[in-house]
Amino acid sequence: MSQIESVIVVGASAAGVSAVRTLRQLGFLGSITLVDKDQHGAYERPPLSKQILMQADSTHHDIALINDDELTALNIEAHYGDGVRQLDPTTCRIILESGRELTADAIVLATGGEARRLPIEGADLPQVLVLRHYEDALNLRQRLTADTRVAVIGGGFIGAETTASLSKSGAAVQWLDAAALPMAHLLPTELCEKIVANHCAQGVTLTPYCRLDKFIEQPDGSVSILFDDATTIEVDVIVMGVGMAPSTPYLSDAISAELLNPATGGIQVNDNQATKFAGVYAAGDVAAVTQADGSTVRHEHWQSAQHQGERAAAAILNKELPVAPVDWFWSDQGDLHIEMAGKILPTKEHLVVRLEGEWPVYFSVVDNRVVGAVSVNNPNAVRAAMRMIKNNVNVEPSQLANPELPLRKLMRG
């Protein structure tokens, strides 16, 4: 590629903000334009289900990813509240909803995702909410009173975090999951059981194996949730936490066929975050990254978004690419701080349990090598595991399970 003099970043997400910061850190002096359809600009998503939902005086300014002063200091032109209507990847040109056209030498697509809604009758009622944007959190917060009845649908981390926050607010929370146990697809079963029991002890009512039929609005403004066995529950608000889909409404059908990975719905990129179109990159939740073995992975967590933004910026400037960090993720659920690193393997043959404090630490071990770990209210254990994963440390499972042996000693091998 010829000399890069201008870059457009579409999406003021964690990946998008990481990209613009990294461009400047790497010495790029050309023009940078940051575009996002959200009028509130760049803000963190994780606090939406905690800080914004729980604190009446908290605003998007309190969770900003980048503020106006930094944008000015970095000489970045921001267009907030004016999303991209159309992308022409062959010319690196975008058309905004306002009709304004912008072109650049390189474009980074960091548009994240949108919350999924279940395809059932009544899913479009005003009482049925999702929690993906700042306005979503405000909408839910304004509906909460001491006696609000809320149903949270979904057994992943978003559902768990929202459930925990709402229960602390005093709302009567029904937690609905199609599976037998929330988060069991993400964490060891025994740990899930203990986490869910903790939430239920705070007043949450869990309904597993539920199959939803439809939502029916009642004359008083409440909503009846009808299950396929003809039973019902009455609530005031429903929150869907059933995952997200990559946000690419600016792609025409023809361009989608060229850019999107059919399995994940994300924008296909190589390990440089580059698409098949010269000068067009994608990073964060929207990116489907080709792996060394030919498979494709689309990550949906903050650390990966930040790293991919850095990687896209380095690739645009033809600089040395940053080394991929050990995968790391966290989830704050009420008084529980859960951290994960690497890959959690669900089978007991690979799990090593360390009984350390009130909450056990779980390590995934293959051939005496730690490949993953998860802890609750014990971030130091996961930090040690990340060192072991990064340095490929050989450790005996029996030693790893022994709380008398300090992890800081084991992580050195």
mmCIF file of C-alpha atoms in Angstrom:
data_model
loop_
_atom_site.group_PDB
_atom_site.id
_atom_site.type_symbol
_atom_site.label_atom_id
_atom_site.label_comp_id
_atom_site.label_asym_id
_atom_site.label_seq_id
_atom_site.Cartn_x
_atom_site.Cartn_y
_atom_site.Cartn_z
ATOM 1 C CA MET A 1 0.000 0.000 0.000
ATOM 2 C CA SER A 2 1.128 3.547 -0.723
ATOM 3 C CA GLN A 3 1.771 6.103 1.979
ATOM 4 C CA ILE A 4 -1.153 6.297 4.414
ATOM 5 C CA GLU A 5 -2.349 9.854 5.006
ATOM 6 C CA SER A 6 -5.902 9.340 6.281
ATOM 7 C CA VAL A 7 -7.808 6.752 8.319
ATOM 8 C CA ILE A 8 -11.502 6.417 9.116
ATOM 9 C CA VAL A 9 -12.506 4.312 12.112
ATOM 10 C CA VAL A 10 -16.155 3.265 12.029
ATOM 11 C CA GLY A 11 -17.349 2.520 15.551
ATOM 12 C CA ALA A 12 -16.361 4.264 18.794
ATOM 13 C CA SER A 13 -16.056 0.872 20.474
ATOM 14 C CA ALA A 14 -13.232 -0.519 22.593
ATOM 15 C CA ALA A 15 -11.616 -1.735 19.363
ATOM 16 C CA GLY A 16 -12.202 1.547 17.543
ATOM 17 C CA VAL A 17 -10.811 3.724 20.322
ATOM 18 C CA SER A 18 -7.852 1.372 20.720
ATOM 19 C CA ALA A 19 -7.140 1.763 16.995
ATOM 20 C CA VAL A 20 -7.152 5.578 17.008
ATOM 21 C CA ARG A 21 -4.978 5.782 20.117
ATOM 22 C CA THR A 22 -2.503 3.280 18.716
ATOM 23 C CA LEU A 23 -2.257 5.105 15.399
ATOM 24 C CA ARG A 24 -1.088 8.218 17.233
ATOM 25 C CA GLN A 25 1.165 6.264 19.596
ATOM 26 C CA LEU A 26 2.893 4.749 16.568
ATOM 27 C CA GLY A 27 3.603 8.201 15.191
ATOM 28 C CA PHE A 28 0.855 8.565 12.591
ATOM 29 C CA LEU A 29 0.434 12.273 11.786
ATOM 30 C CA GLY A 30 -2.297 12.035 9.157
ATOM 31 C CA SER A 31 -6.010 12.661 9.585
ATOM 32 C CA ILE A 32 -8.119 10.329 11.737
ATOM 33 C CA THR A 33 -11.912 10.388 11.661
ATOM 34 C CA LEU A 34 -13.972 8.488 14.236
ATOM 35 C CA VAL A 35 -17.588 7.772 13.285
ATOM 36 C CA ASP A 36 -20.355 6.314 15.448
ATOM 37 C CA LYS A 37 -24.149 6.292 15.222
ATOM 38 C CA ASP A 38 -24.481 6.684 19.016
ATOM 39 C CA GLN A 39 -24.873 10.351 19.946
ATOM 40 C CA HIS A 40 -23.201 9.640 23.307
ATOM 41 C CA GLY A 41 -19.949 8.695 21.637
ATOM 42 C CA ALA A 42 -17.405 6.261 23.015
ATOM 43 C CA TYR A 43 -18.192 4.508 26.286
ATOM 44 C CA GLU A 44 -17.549 1.213 28.029
ATOM 45 C CA ARG A 45 -20.192 -1.492 27.616
ATOM 46 C CA PRO A 46 -19.544 -3.630 30.752
ATOM 47 C CA PRO A 47 -20.697 -0.899 33.207
ATOM 48 C CA LEU A 48 -24.105 -0.653 31.516
ATOM 49 C CA SER A 49 -25.409 -3.632 33.497
ATOM 50 C CA LYS A 50 -23.768 -2.445 36.714
ATOM 51 C CA GLN A 51 -22.810 1.189 37.287
ATOM 52 C CA ILE A 52 -25.256 2.857 34.896
ATOM 53 C CA LEU A 53 -28.106 0.564 35.907
ATOM 54 C CA MET A 54 -27.526 0.905 39.651
ATOM 55 C CA GLN A 55 -26.434 4.518 40.148
ATOM 56 C CA ALA A 56 -29.112 7.094 39.385
ATOM 57 C CA ASP A 57 -26.610 9.919 38.938
ATOM 58 C CA SER A 58 -24.221 7.981 36.684
ATOM 59 C CA THR A 59 -24.039 9.035 33.032
ATOM 60 C CA HIS A 60 -22.165 8.088 29.879
ATOM 61 C CA HIS A 61 -19.482 10.622 30.818
ATOM 62 C CA ASP A 62 -18.546 8.417 33.791
ATOM 63 C CA ILE A 63 -17.846 5.431 31.550
ATOM 64 C CA ALA A 64 -16.279 7.220 28.582
ATOM 65 C CA LEU A 65 -13.643 5.352 26.607
ATOM 66 C CA ILE A 66 -12.243 8.599 25.275
ATOM 67 C CA ASN A 67 -13.391 12.136 26.094
ATOM 68 C CA ASP A 68 -13.496 15.346 24.078
ATOM 69 C CA ASP A 69 -10.259 16.646 25.574
ATOM 70 C CA GLU A 70 -8.324 13.584 24.463
ATOM 71 C CA LEU A 71 -9.928 13.653 21.025
ATOM 72 C CA THR A 72 -8.725 17.222 20.672
ATOM 73 C CA ALA A 73 -5.256 16.395 22.003
ATOM 74 C CA LEU A 74 -4.939 13.531 19.515
ATOM 75 C CA ASN A 75 -6.348 15.658 16.688
ATOM 76 C CA ILE A 76 -9.170 13.228 15.955
ATOM 77 C CA GLU A 77 -12.318 14.397 14.187
ATOM 78 C CA ALA A 78 -15.353 12.679 15.700
ATOM 79 C CA HIS A 79 -18.780 12.310 14.093
ATOM 80 C CA TYR A 80 -21.182 11.060 16.784
ATOM 81 C CA GLY A 81 -24.858 10.463 16.168
ATOM 82 C CA ASP A 82 -24.302 9.977 12.445
ATOM 83 C CA GLY A 83 -23.893 6.332 11.550
ATOM 84 C CA VAL A 84 -22.631 4.788 8.341
ATOM 85 C CA ARG A 85 -25.333 4.039 5.798
ATOM 86 C CA GLN A 86 -23.111 2.561 3.089
ATOM 87 C CA LEU A 87 -19.559 1.311 2.643
ATOM 88 C CA ASP A 88 -17.742 1.001 -0.665
ATOM 89 C CA PRO A 89 -14.694 -1.119 0.226
ATOM 90 C CA THR A 90 -13.229 -0.817 -3.270
ATOM 91 C CA THR A 91 -12.668 2.928 -2.846
ATOM 92 C CA CYS A 92 -12.502 3.177 0.976
ATOM 93 C CA ARG A 93 -15.531 5.453 0.898
ATOM 94 C CA ILE A 94 -18.412 5.681 3.349
ATOM 95 C CA ILE A 95 -21.736 7.498 3.194
ATOM 96 C CA LEU A 96 -23.171 8.636 6.522
ATOM 97 C CA GLU A 97 -26.841 8.663 7.448
ATOM 98 C CA SER A 98 -26.724 12.449 7.045
ATOM 99 C CA GLY A 99 -25.641 11.972 3.432
ATOM 100 C CA ARG A 100 -22.101 13.174 4.007
ATOM 101 C CA GLU A 101 -19.427 11.222 2.130
ATOM 102 C CA LEU A 102 -15.981 10.477 3.566
ATOM 103 C CA THR A 103 -12.994 8.777 1.983
ATOM 104 C CA ALA A 104 -9.654 7.676 3.397
ATOM 105 C CA ASP A 105 -6.604 5.607 2.601
ATOM 106 C CA ALA A 106 -7.660 3.031 5.187
ATOM 107 C CA ILE A 107 -10.854 2.152 7.055
ATOM 108 C CA VAL A 108 -11.199 0.190 10.305
ATOM 109 C CA LEU A 109 -14.632 -1.354 10.858
ATOM 110 C CA ALA A 110 -15.180 -1.640 14.621
ATOM 111 C CA THR A 111 -18.959 -1.524 14.795
ATOM 112 C CA GLY A 112 -19.364 -4.229 17.435
ATOM 113 C CA GLY A 113 -22.705 -5.945 17.656
ATOM 114 C CA GLU A 114 -26.377 -5.559 18.450
ATOM 115 C CA ALA A 115 -28.316 -7.476 21.068
ATOM 116 C CA ARG A 116 -30.310 -10.400 19.762
ATOM 117 C CA ARG A 117 -34.064 -10.631 20.306
ATOM 118 C CA LEU A 118 -35.891 -13.924 20.407
ATOM 119 C CA PRO A 119 -38.137 -14.436 17.368
ATOM 120 C CA ILE A 120 -41.344 -14.884 19.324
ATOM 121 C CA GLU A 121 -44.667 -13.056 19.467
ATOM 122 C CA GLY A 122 -44.533 -9.973 21.662
ATOM 123 C CA ALA A 123 -40.754 -9.578 21.520
ATOM 124 C CA ASP A 124 -41.251 -6.063 20.146
ATOM 125 C CA LEU A 125 -43.378 -4.826 23.057
ATOM 126 C CA PRO A 126 -42.023 -1.658 24.737
ATOM 127 C CA GLN A 127 -41.677 -3.574 28.014
ATOM 128 C CA VAL A 128 -39.236 -6.017 26.374
ATOM 129 C CA LEU A 129 -35.755 -4.536 26.605
ATOM 130 C CA VAL A 130 -32.166 -5.397 25.755
ATOM 131 C CA LEU A 131 -28.988 -4.049 27.337
ATOM 132 C CA ARG A 132 -26.394 -3.107 24.750
ATOM 133 C CA HIS A 133 -26.327 0.699 24.580
ATOM 134 C CA TYR A 134 -26.383 3.554 27.074
ATOM 135 C CA GLU A 135 -29.974 4.414 26.182
ATOM 136 C CA ASP A 136 -30.951 0.793 26.889
ATOM 137 C CA ALA A 137 -29.553 1.041 30.426
ATOM 138 C CA LEU A 138 -31.302 4.368 31.018
ATOM 139 C CA ASN A 139 -34.604 2.941 29.774
ATOM 140 C CA LEU A 140 -34.355 0.004 32.169
ATOM 141 C CA ARG A 141 -33.160 2.161 35.076
ATOM 142 C CA GLN A 142 -36.115 4.530 34.695
ATOM 143 C CA ARG A 143 -38.542 1.612 34.905
ATOM 144 C CA LEU A 144 -37.189 0.272 38.187
ATOM 145 C CA THR A 145 -38.993 0.822 41.471
ATOM 146 C CA ALA A 146 -38.882 -1.031 44.772
ATOM 147 C CA ASP A 147 -41.609 -3.432 43.633
ATOM 148 C CA THR A 148 -40.787 -3.817 39.925
ATOM 149 C CA ARG A 149 -41.136 -7.391 38.676
ATOM 150 C CA VAL A 150 -38.451 -8.202 36.113
ATOM 151 C CA ALA A 151 -37.782 -11.299 34.028
ATOM 152 C CA VAL A 152 -34.241 -11.725 32.737
ATOM 153 C CA ILE A 153 -33.958 -14.148 29.835
ATOM 154 C CA GLY A 154 -30.596 -15.760 29.166
ATOM 155 C CA GLY A 155 -28.075 -17.843 31.057
ATOM 156 C CA GLY A 156 -24.862 -16.233 29.828
ATOM 157 C CA PHE A 157 -22.761 -13.554 31.481
ATOM 158 C CA ILE A 158 -25.000 -10.658 30.386
ATOM 159 C CA GLY A 159 -28.034 -12.390 31.853
ATOM 160 C CA ALA A 160 -26.156 -13.213 35.052
ATOM 161 C CA GLU A 161 -24.760 -9.696 35.476
ATOM 162 C CA THR A 162 -28.132 -8.070 34.858
ATOM 163 C CA THR A 163 -29.846 -10.496 37.211
ATOM 164 C CA ALA A 164 -27.362 -9.765 40.001
ATOM 165 C CA SER A 165 -27.652 -5.989 39.577
ATOM 166 C CA LEU A 166 -31.437 -6.010 39.476
ATOM 167 C CA SER A 167 -31.692 -8.193 42.571
ATOM 168 C CA LYS A 168 -29.496 -5.733 44.481
ATOM 169 C CA SER A 169 -31.797 -2.897 43.384
ATOM 170 C CA GLY A 170 -34.676 -4.540 45.191
ATOM 171 C CA ALA A 171 -36.553 -5.693 42.105
ATOM 172 C CA ALA A 172 -38.279 -9.056 42.129
ATOM 173 C CA VAL A 173 -36.220 -10.967 39.571
ATOM 174 C CA GLN A 174 -37.212 -14.060 37.626
ATOM 175 C CA TRP A 175 -34.213 -15.569 35.818
ATOM 176 C CA LEU A 176 -35.247 -17.681 32.821
ATOM 177 C CA ASP A 177 -32.863 -20.033 31.058
ATOM 178 C CA ALA A 178 -33.492 -22.661 28.412
ATOM 179 C CA ALA A 179 -30.618 -24.768 29.781
ATOM 180 C CA ALA A 180 -30.408 -26.732 33.007
ATOM 181 C CA LEU A 181 -27.908 -24.364 34.604
ATOM 182 C CA PRO A 182 -26.896 -20.795 33.672
ATOM 183 C CA MET A 183 -23.289 -20.295 32.535
ATOM 184 C CA ALA A 184 -22.617 -24.051 32.436
ATOM 185 C CA HIS A 185 -21.513 -23.652 28.808
ATOM 186 C CA LEU A 186 -18.838 -21.222 30.002
ATOM 187 C CA LEU A 187 -17.635 -22.409 33.419
ATOM 188 C CA PRO A 188 -17.137 -25.652 35.363
ATOM 189 C CA THR A 189 -20.480 -27.054 36.506
ATOM 190 C CA GLU A 190 -19.629 -27.054 40.215
ATOM 191 C CA LEU A 191 -18.614 -23.401 40.075
ATOM 192 C CA CYS A 192 -21.779 -22.463 38.179
ATOM 193 C CA GLU A 193 -23.888 -24.176 40.816
ATOM 194 C CA LYS A 194 -22.252 -22.158 43.561
ATOM 195 C CA ILE A 195 -22.519 -18.842 41.676
ATOM 196 C CA VAL A 196 -26.183 -19.420 40.820
ATOM 197 C CA ALA A 197 -26.928 -20.437 44.432
ATOM 198 C CA ASN A 198 -25.368 -17.154 45.532
ATOM 199 C CA HIS A 199 -27.694 -15.197 43.234
ATOM 200 C CA CYS A 200 -30.750 -17.157 44.363
ATOM 201 C CA ALA A 201 -29.831 -16.469 47.995
ATOM 202 C CA GLN A 202 -30.170 -12.765 47.112
ATOM 203 C CA GLY A 203 -33.809 -13.317 46.146
ATOM 204 C CA VAL A 204 -33.543 -14.358 42.496
ATOM 205 C CA THR A 205 -35.971 -17.034 41.289
ATOM 206 C CA LEU A 206 -34.412 -19.284 38.657
ATOM 207 C CA THR A 207 -36.487 -21.191 36.106
ATOM 208 C CA PRO A 208 -34.327 -23.616 34.086
ATOM 209 C CA TYR A 209 -35.403 -25.633 31.048
ATOM 210 C CA CYS A 210 -37.945 -22.940 30.169
ATOM 211 C CA ARG A 211 -39.435 -22.790 26.707
ATOM 212 C CA LEU A 212 -41.045 -19.480 25.846
ATOM 213 C CA ASP A 213 -44.168 -19.265 23.700
ATOM 214 C CA LYS A 214 -45.066 -15.558 23.624
ATOM 215 C CA PHE A 215 -45.371 -12.310 25.553
ATOM 216 C CA ILE A 216 -48.827 -10.782 26.047
ATOM 217 C CA GLU A 217 -49.364 -7.171 27.116
ATOM 218 C CA GLN A 218 -52.038 -6.701 29.779
ATOM 219 C CA PRO A 219 -54.382 -3.702 30.180
ATOM 220 C CA ASP A 220 -52.462 -2.483 33.249
ATOM 221 C CA GLY A 221 -49.199 -2.358 31.292
ATOM 222 C CA SER A 222 -47.755 -5.560 32.729
ATOM 223 C CA VAL A 223 -46.696 -8.482 30.530
ATOM 224 C CA SER A 224 -47.652 -12.121 30.742
ATOM 225 C CA ILE A 225 -44.915 -14.567 29.768
ATOM 226 C CA LEU A 226 -46.535 -17.676 28.335
ATOM 227 C CA PHE A 227 -44.486 -20.883 28.312
ATOM 228 C CA ASP A 228 -45.030 -23.791 25.956
ATOM 229 C CA ASP A 229 -46.567 -25.851 28.773
ATOM 230 C CA ALA A 230 -49.303 -23.177 29.087
ATOM 231 C CA THR A 231 -48.027 -21.838 32.430
ATOM 232 C CA THR A 232 -47.533 -18.094 32.804
ATOM 233 C CA ILE A 233 -45.814 -15.522 34.967
ATOM 234 C CA GLU A 234 -46.632 -11.828 35.233
ATOM 235 C CA VAL A 235 -43.890 -9.184 35.128
ATOM 236 C CA ASP A 236 -43.513 -5.467 34.525
ATOM 237 C CA VAL A 237 -40.316 -5.610 32.479
ATOM 238 C CA ILE A 238 -38.507 -8.243 30.420
ATOM 239 C CA VAL A 239 -34.769 -8.035 29.702
ATOM 240 C CA MET A 240 -33.383 -10.224 26.933
ATOM 241 C CA GLY A 241 -29.775 -11.274 27.423
ATOM 242 C CA VAL A 242 -29.525 -13.893 24.698
ATOM 243 C CA GLY A 243 -26.338 -12.882 22.956
ATOM 244 C CA MET A 244 -25.392 -10.474 20.216
ATOM 245 C CA ALA A 245 -24.976 -10.447 16.454
ATOM 246 C CA PRO A 246 -22.290 -8.527 14.528
ATOM 247 C CA SER A 247 -23.537 -5.102 13.458
ATOM 248 C CA THR A 248 -23.021 -4.604 9.711
ATOM 249 C CA PRO A 249 -26.126 -2.801 8.388
ATOM 250 C CA TYR A 250 -23.911 -0.615 6.200
ATOM 251 C CA LEU A 251 -22.963 -3.576 4.005
ATOM 252 C CA SER A 252 -25.010 -4.197 0.886
ATOM 253 C CA ASP A 253 -26.026 -7.753 0.069
ATOM 254 C CA ALA A 254 -23.292 -7.959 -2.550
ATOM 255 C CA ILE A 255 -20.583 -6.684 -0.199
ATOM 256 C CA SER A 256 -21.865 -8.898 2.630
ATOM 257 C CA ALA A 257 -21.397 -11.916 0.383
ATOM 258 C CA GLU A 258 -17.796 -10.832 -0.125
ATOM 259 C CA LEU A 259 -16.923 -9.822 3.443
ATOM 260 C CA LEU A 260 -18.967 -11.816 5.941
ATOM 261 C CA ASN A 261 -18.056 -15.190 7.356
ATOM 262 C CA PRO A 262 -21.220 -17.308 6.957
ATOM 263 C CA ALA A 263 -20.669 -19.288 10.158
ATOM 264 C CA THR A 264 -20.154 -16.378 12.559
ATOM 265 C CA GLY A 265 -21.745 -13.466 10.715
ATOM 266 C CA GLY A 266 -18.603 -11.421 11.357
ATOM 267 C CA ILE A 267 -16.378 -9.608 8.883
ATOM 268 C CA GLN A 268 -13.700 -12.062 7.721
ATOM 269 C CA VAL A 269 -10.155 -10.882 8.409
ATOM 270 C CA ASN A 270 -6.689 -12.397 8.509
ATOM 271 C CA ASP A 271 -4.331 -12.183 11.494
ATOM 272 C CA ASN A 272 -3.493 -8.589 10.463
ATOM 273 C CA GLN A 273 -7.190 -7.698 10.898
ATOM 274 C CA ALA A 274 -7.252 -7.082 7.123
ATOM 275 C CA THR A 275 -10.230 -7.948 4.934
ATOM 276 C CA LYS A 276 -9.954 -9.105 1.330
ATOM 277 C CA PHE A 277 -10.286 -5.461 0.222
ATOM 278 C CA ALA A 278 -7.060 -3.460 0.316
ATOM 279 C CA GLY A 279 -7.136 -0.784 2.992
ATOM 280 C CA VAL A 280 -10.203 -2.163 4.803
ATOM 281 C CA TYR A 281 -9.751 -3.715 8.256
ATOM 282 C CA ALA A 282 -12.085 -4.966 10.989
ATOM 283 C CA ALA A 283 -11.546 -5.322 14.726
ATOM 284 C CA GLY A 284 -13.464 -6.247 17.858
ATOM 285 C CA ASP A 285 -16.815 -8.037 18.178
ATOM 286 C CA VAL A 286 -17.555 -7.593 14.484
ATOM 287 C CA ALA A 287 -14.353 -9.285 13.269
ATOM 288 C CA ALA A 288 -14.116 -12.984 12.391
ATOM 289 C CA VAL A 289 -10.408 -13.780 12.554
ATOM 290 C CA THR A 290 -8.848 -16.617 10.585
ATOM 291 C CA GLN A 291 -6.671 -18.792 12.823
ATOM 292 C CA ALA A 292 -3.457 -20.637 11.992
ATOM 293 C CA ASP A 293 -5.378 -23.919 11.604
ATOM 294 C CA GLY A 294 -7.801 -22.354 9.123
ATOM 295 C CA SER A 295 -10.686 -22.021 11.564
ATOM 296 C CA THR A 296 -12.416 -18.725 12.281
ATOM 297 C CA VAL A 297 -12.988 -17.189 15.725
ATOM 298 C CA ARG A 298 -15.031 -14.139 16.659
ATOM 299 C CA HIS A 299 -14.228 -12.905 20.165
ATOM 300 C CA GLU A 300 -16.706 -10.917 22.238
ATOM 301 C CA HIS A 301 -14.695 -9.507 25.109
ATOM 302 C CA TRP A 302 -12.977 -6.247 25.965
ATOM 303 C CA GLN A 303 -9.358 -7.370 26.029
ATOM 304 C CA SER A 304 -9.565 -8.962 22.585
ATOM 305 C CA ALA A 305 -11.218 -5.842 21.160
ATOM 306 C CA GLN A 306 -8.453 -3.654 22.521
ATOM 307 C CA HIS A 307 -5.746 -5.932 21.131
ATOM 308 C CA GLN A 308 -7.361 -6.185 17.693
ATOM 309 C CA GLY A 309 -7.644 -2.401 17.507
ATOM 310 C CA GLU A 310 -3.930 -2.129 18.261
ATOM 311 C CA ARG A 311 -3.169 -4.803 15.680
ATOM 312 C CA ALA A 312 -5.210 -3.118 12.961
ATOM 313 C CA ALA A 313 -3.439 0.202 13.591
ATOM 314 C CA ALA A 314 -0.018 -1.434 13.407
ATOM 315 C CA ALA A 315 -0.934 -3.274 10.206
ATOM 316 C CA ILE A 316 -2.181 -0.073 8.551
ATOM 317 C CA LEU A 317 1.145 1.629 9.272
ATOM 318 C CA ASN A 318 3.168 -1.466 8.364
ATOM 319 C CA LYS A 319 4.590 -1.591 11.892
ATOM 320 C CA GLU A 320 5.487 -4.641 13.966
ATOM 321 C CA LEU A 321 2.302 -6.301 15.141
ATOM 322 C CA PRO A 322 1.724 -6.553 18.901
ATOM 323 C CA VAL A 323 1.989 -10.013 20.406
ATOM 324 C CA ALA A 324 -1.375 -11.544 21.224
ATOM 325 C CA PRO A 325 -1.986 -11.592 25.006
ATOM 326 C CA VAL A 326 -3.339 -14.559 26.913
ATOM 327 C CA ASP A 327 -7.122 -14.456 26.602
ATOM 328 C CA TRP A 328 -8.605 -12.808 29.678
ATOM 329 C CA PHE A 329 -12.168 -11.977 30.617
ATOM 330 C CA TRP A 330 -14.044 -10.810 33.683
ATOM 331 C CA SER A 331 -17.657 -10.655 34.844
ATOM 332 C CA ASP A 332 -18.906 -8.634 37.807
ATOM 333 C CA GLN A 333 -22.081 -10.149 39.239
ATOM 334 C CA GLY A 334 -23.202 -8.347 42.369
ATOM 335 C CA ASP A 335 -20.589 -9.050 45.032
ATOM 336 C CA LEU A 336 -18.845 -11.633 42.833
ATOM 337 C CA HIS A 337 -15.882 -10.755 40.618
ATOM 338 C CA ILE A 338 -15.257 -13.624 38.198
ATOM 339 C CA GLU A 339 -12.098 -13.780 36.103
ATOM 340 C CA MET A 340 -11.182 -16.228 33.355
ATOM 341 C CA ALA A 341 -7.982 -16.758 31.420
ATOM 342 C CA GLY A 342 -7.088 -19.009 28.518
ATOM 343 C CA LYS A 343 -9.448 -21.827 27.650
ATOM 344 C CA ILE A 344 -11.661 -23.544 30.202
ATOM 345 C CA LEU A 345 -12.003 -27.253 29.360
ATOM 346 C CA PRO A 346 -15.238 -28.652 30.826
ATOM 347 C CA THR A 347 -14.202 -32.299 31.228
ATOM 348 C CA LYS A 348 -13.170 -33.344 34.721
ATOM 349 C CA GLU A 349 -10.047 -35.062 33.434
ATOM 350 C CA HIS A 350 -8.610 -31.651 32.565
ATOM 351 C CA LEU A 351 -9.844 -29.754 35.648
ATOM 352 C CA VAL A 352 -7.689 -29.171 38.702
ATOM 353 C CA VAL A 353 -9.452 -27.679 41.712
ATOM 354 C CA ARG A 354 -7.528 -25.581 44.215
ATOM 355 C CA LEU A 355 -9.446 -25.064 47.455
ATOM 356 C CA GLU A 356 -8.200 -21.602 48.270
ATOM 357 C CA GLY A 357 -10.480 -19.466 50.443
ATOM 358 C CA GLU A 358 -14.267 -19.319 50.149
ATOM 359 C CA TRP A 359 -14.262 -19.911 46.400
ATOM 360 C CA PRO A 360 -12.244 -22.697 44.727
ATOM 361 C CA VAL A 361 -9.982 -21.887 41.778
ATOM 362 C CA TYR A 362 -10.347 -24.088 38.702
ATOM 363 C CA PHE A 363 -7.436 -24.738 36.349
ATOM 364 C CA SER A 364 -7.630 -26.477 32.987
ATOM 365 C CA VAL A 365 -4.504 -28.588 32.546
ATOM 366 C CA VAL A 366 -3.303 -30.589 29.545
ATOM 367 C CA ASP A 367 -0.061 -32.576 29.742
ATOM 368 C CA ASN A 368 1.061 -30.694 32.871
ATOM 369 C CA ARG A 369 0.510 -27.358 31.151
ATOM 370 C CA VAL A 370 -2.062 -24.840 32.375
ATOM 371 C CA VAL A 371 -4.278 -23.786 29.460
ATOM 372 C CA GLY A 372 -7.024 -21.988 31.386
ATOM 373 C CA ALA A 373 -8.200 -20.832 34.797
ATOM 374 C CA VAL A 374 -11.216 -19.253 36.461
ATOM 375 C CA SER A 375 -11.590 -17.708 39.901
ATOM 376 C CA VAL A 376 -14.166 -15.820 41.957
ATOM 377 C CA ASN A 377 -13.004 -12.882 44.079
ATOM 378 C CA ASN A 378 -9.426 -14.077 43.623
ATOM 379 C CA PRO A 379 -7.879 -12.201 40.666
ATOM 380 C CA ASN A 380 -4.313 -13.017 41.772
ATOM 381 C CA ALA A 381 -4.898 -16.698 41.022
ATOM 382 C CA VAL A 382 -5.856 -15.924 37.431
ATOM 383 C CA ARG A 383 -2.891 -13.554 37.045
ATOM 384 C CA ALA A 384 -0.611 -16.403 38.089
ATOM 385 C CA ALA A 385 -2.321 -18.738 35.635
ATOM 386 C CA MET A 386 -1.812 -16.217 32.838
ATOM 387 C CA ARG A 387 1.919 -16.239 33.546
ATOM 388 C CA MET A 388 1.917 -20.040 33.439
ATOM 389 C CA ILE A 389 0.026 -20.073 30.137
ATOM 390 C CA LYS A 390 2.240 -17.426 28.558
ATOM 391 C CA ASN A 391 5.483 -19.137 29.631
ATOM 392 C CA ASN A 392 4.235 -22.686 28.972
ATOM 393 C CA VAL A 393 5.207 -23.695 32.517
ATOM 394 C CA ASN A 394 5.361 -27.381 33.423
ATOM 395 C CA VAL A 395 3.443 -27.950 36.664
ATOM 396 C CA GLU A 396 2.244 -31.088 38.410
ATOM 397 C CA PRO A 397 -1.545 -31.063 38.902
ATOM 398 C CA SER A 398 -1.109 -32.249 42.495
ATOM 399 C CA GLN A 399 1.045 -29.221 43.231
ATOM 400 C CA LEU A 400 -1.412 -26.903 41.524
ATOM 401 C CA ALA A 401 -4.194 -28.287 43.713
ATOM 402 C CA ASN A 402 -2.207 -27.837 46.926
ATOM 403 C CA PRO A 403 -3.108 -24.463 48.521
ATOM 404 C CA GLU A 404 -0.014 -24.745 50.738
ATOM 405 C CA LEU A 405 2.191 -24.188 47.688
ATOM 406 C CA PRO A 406 2.137 -20.513 46.606
ATOM 407 C CA LEU A 407 1.063 -19.958 43.023
ATOM 408 C CA ARG A 408 3.800 -17.356 42.588
ATOM 409 C CA LYS A 409 6.324 -20.150 43.135
ATOM 410 C CA LEU A 410 4.583 -22.582 40.762
ATOM 411 C CA MET A 411 4.312 -20.024 37.977
ATOM 412 C CA ARG A 412 8.095 -19.988 37.699
ATOM 413 C CA GLY A 413 8.126 -23.714 37.002
#
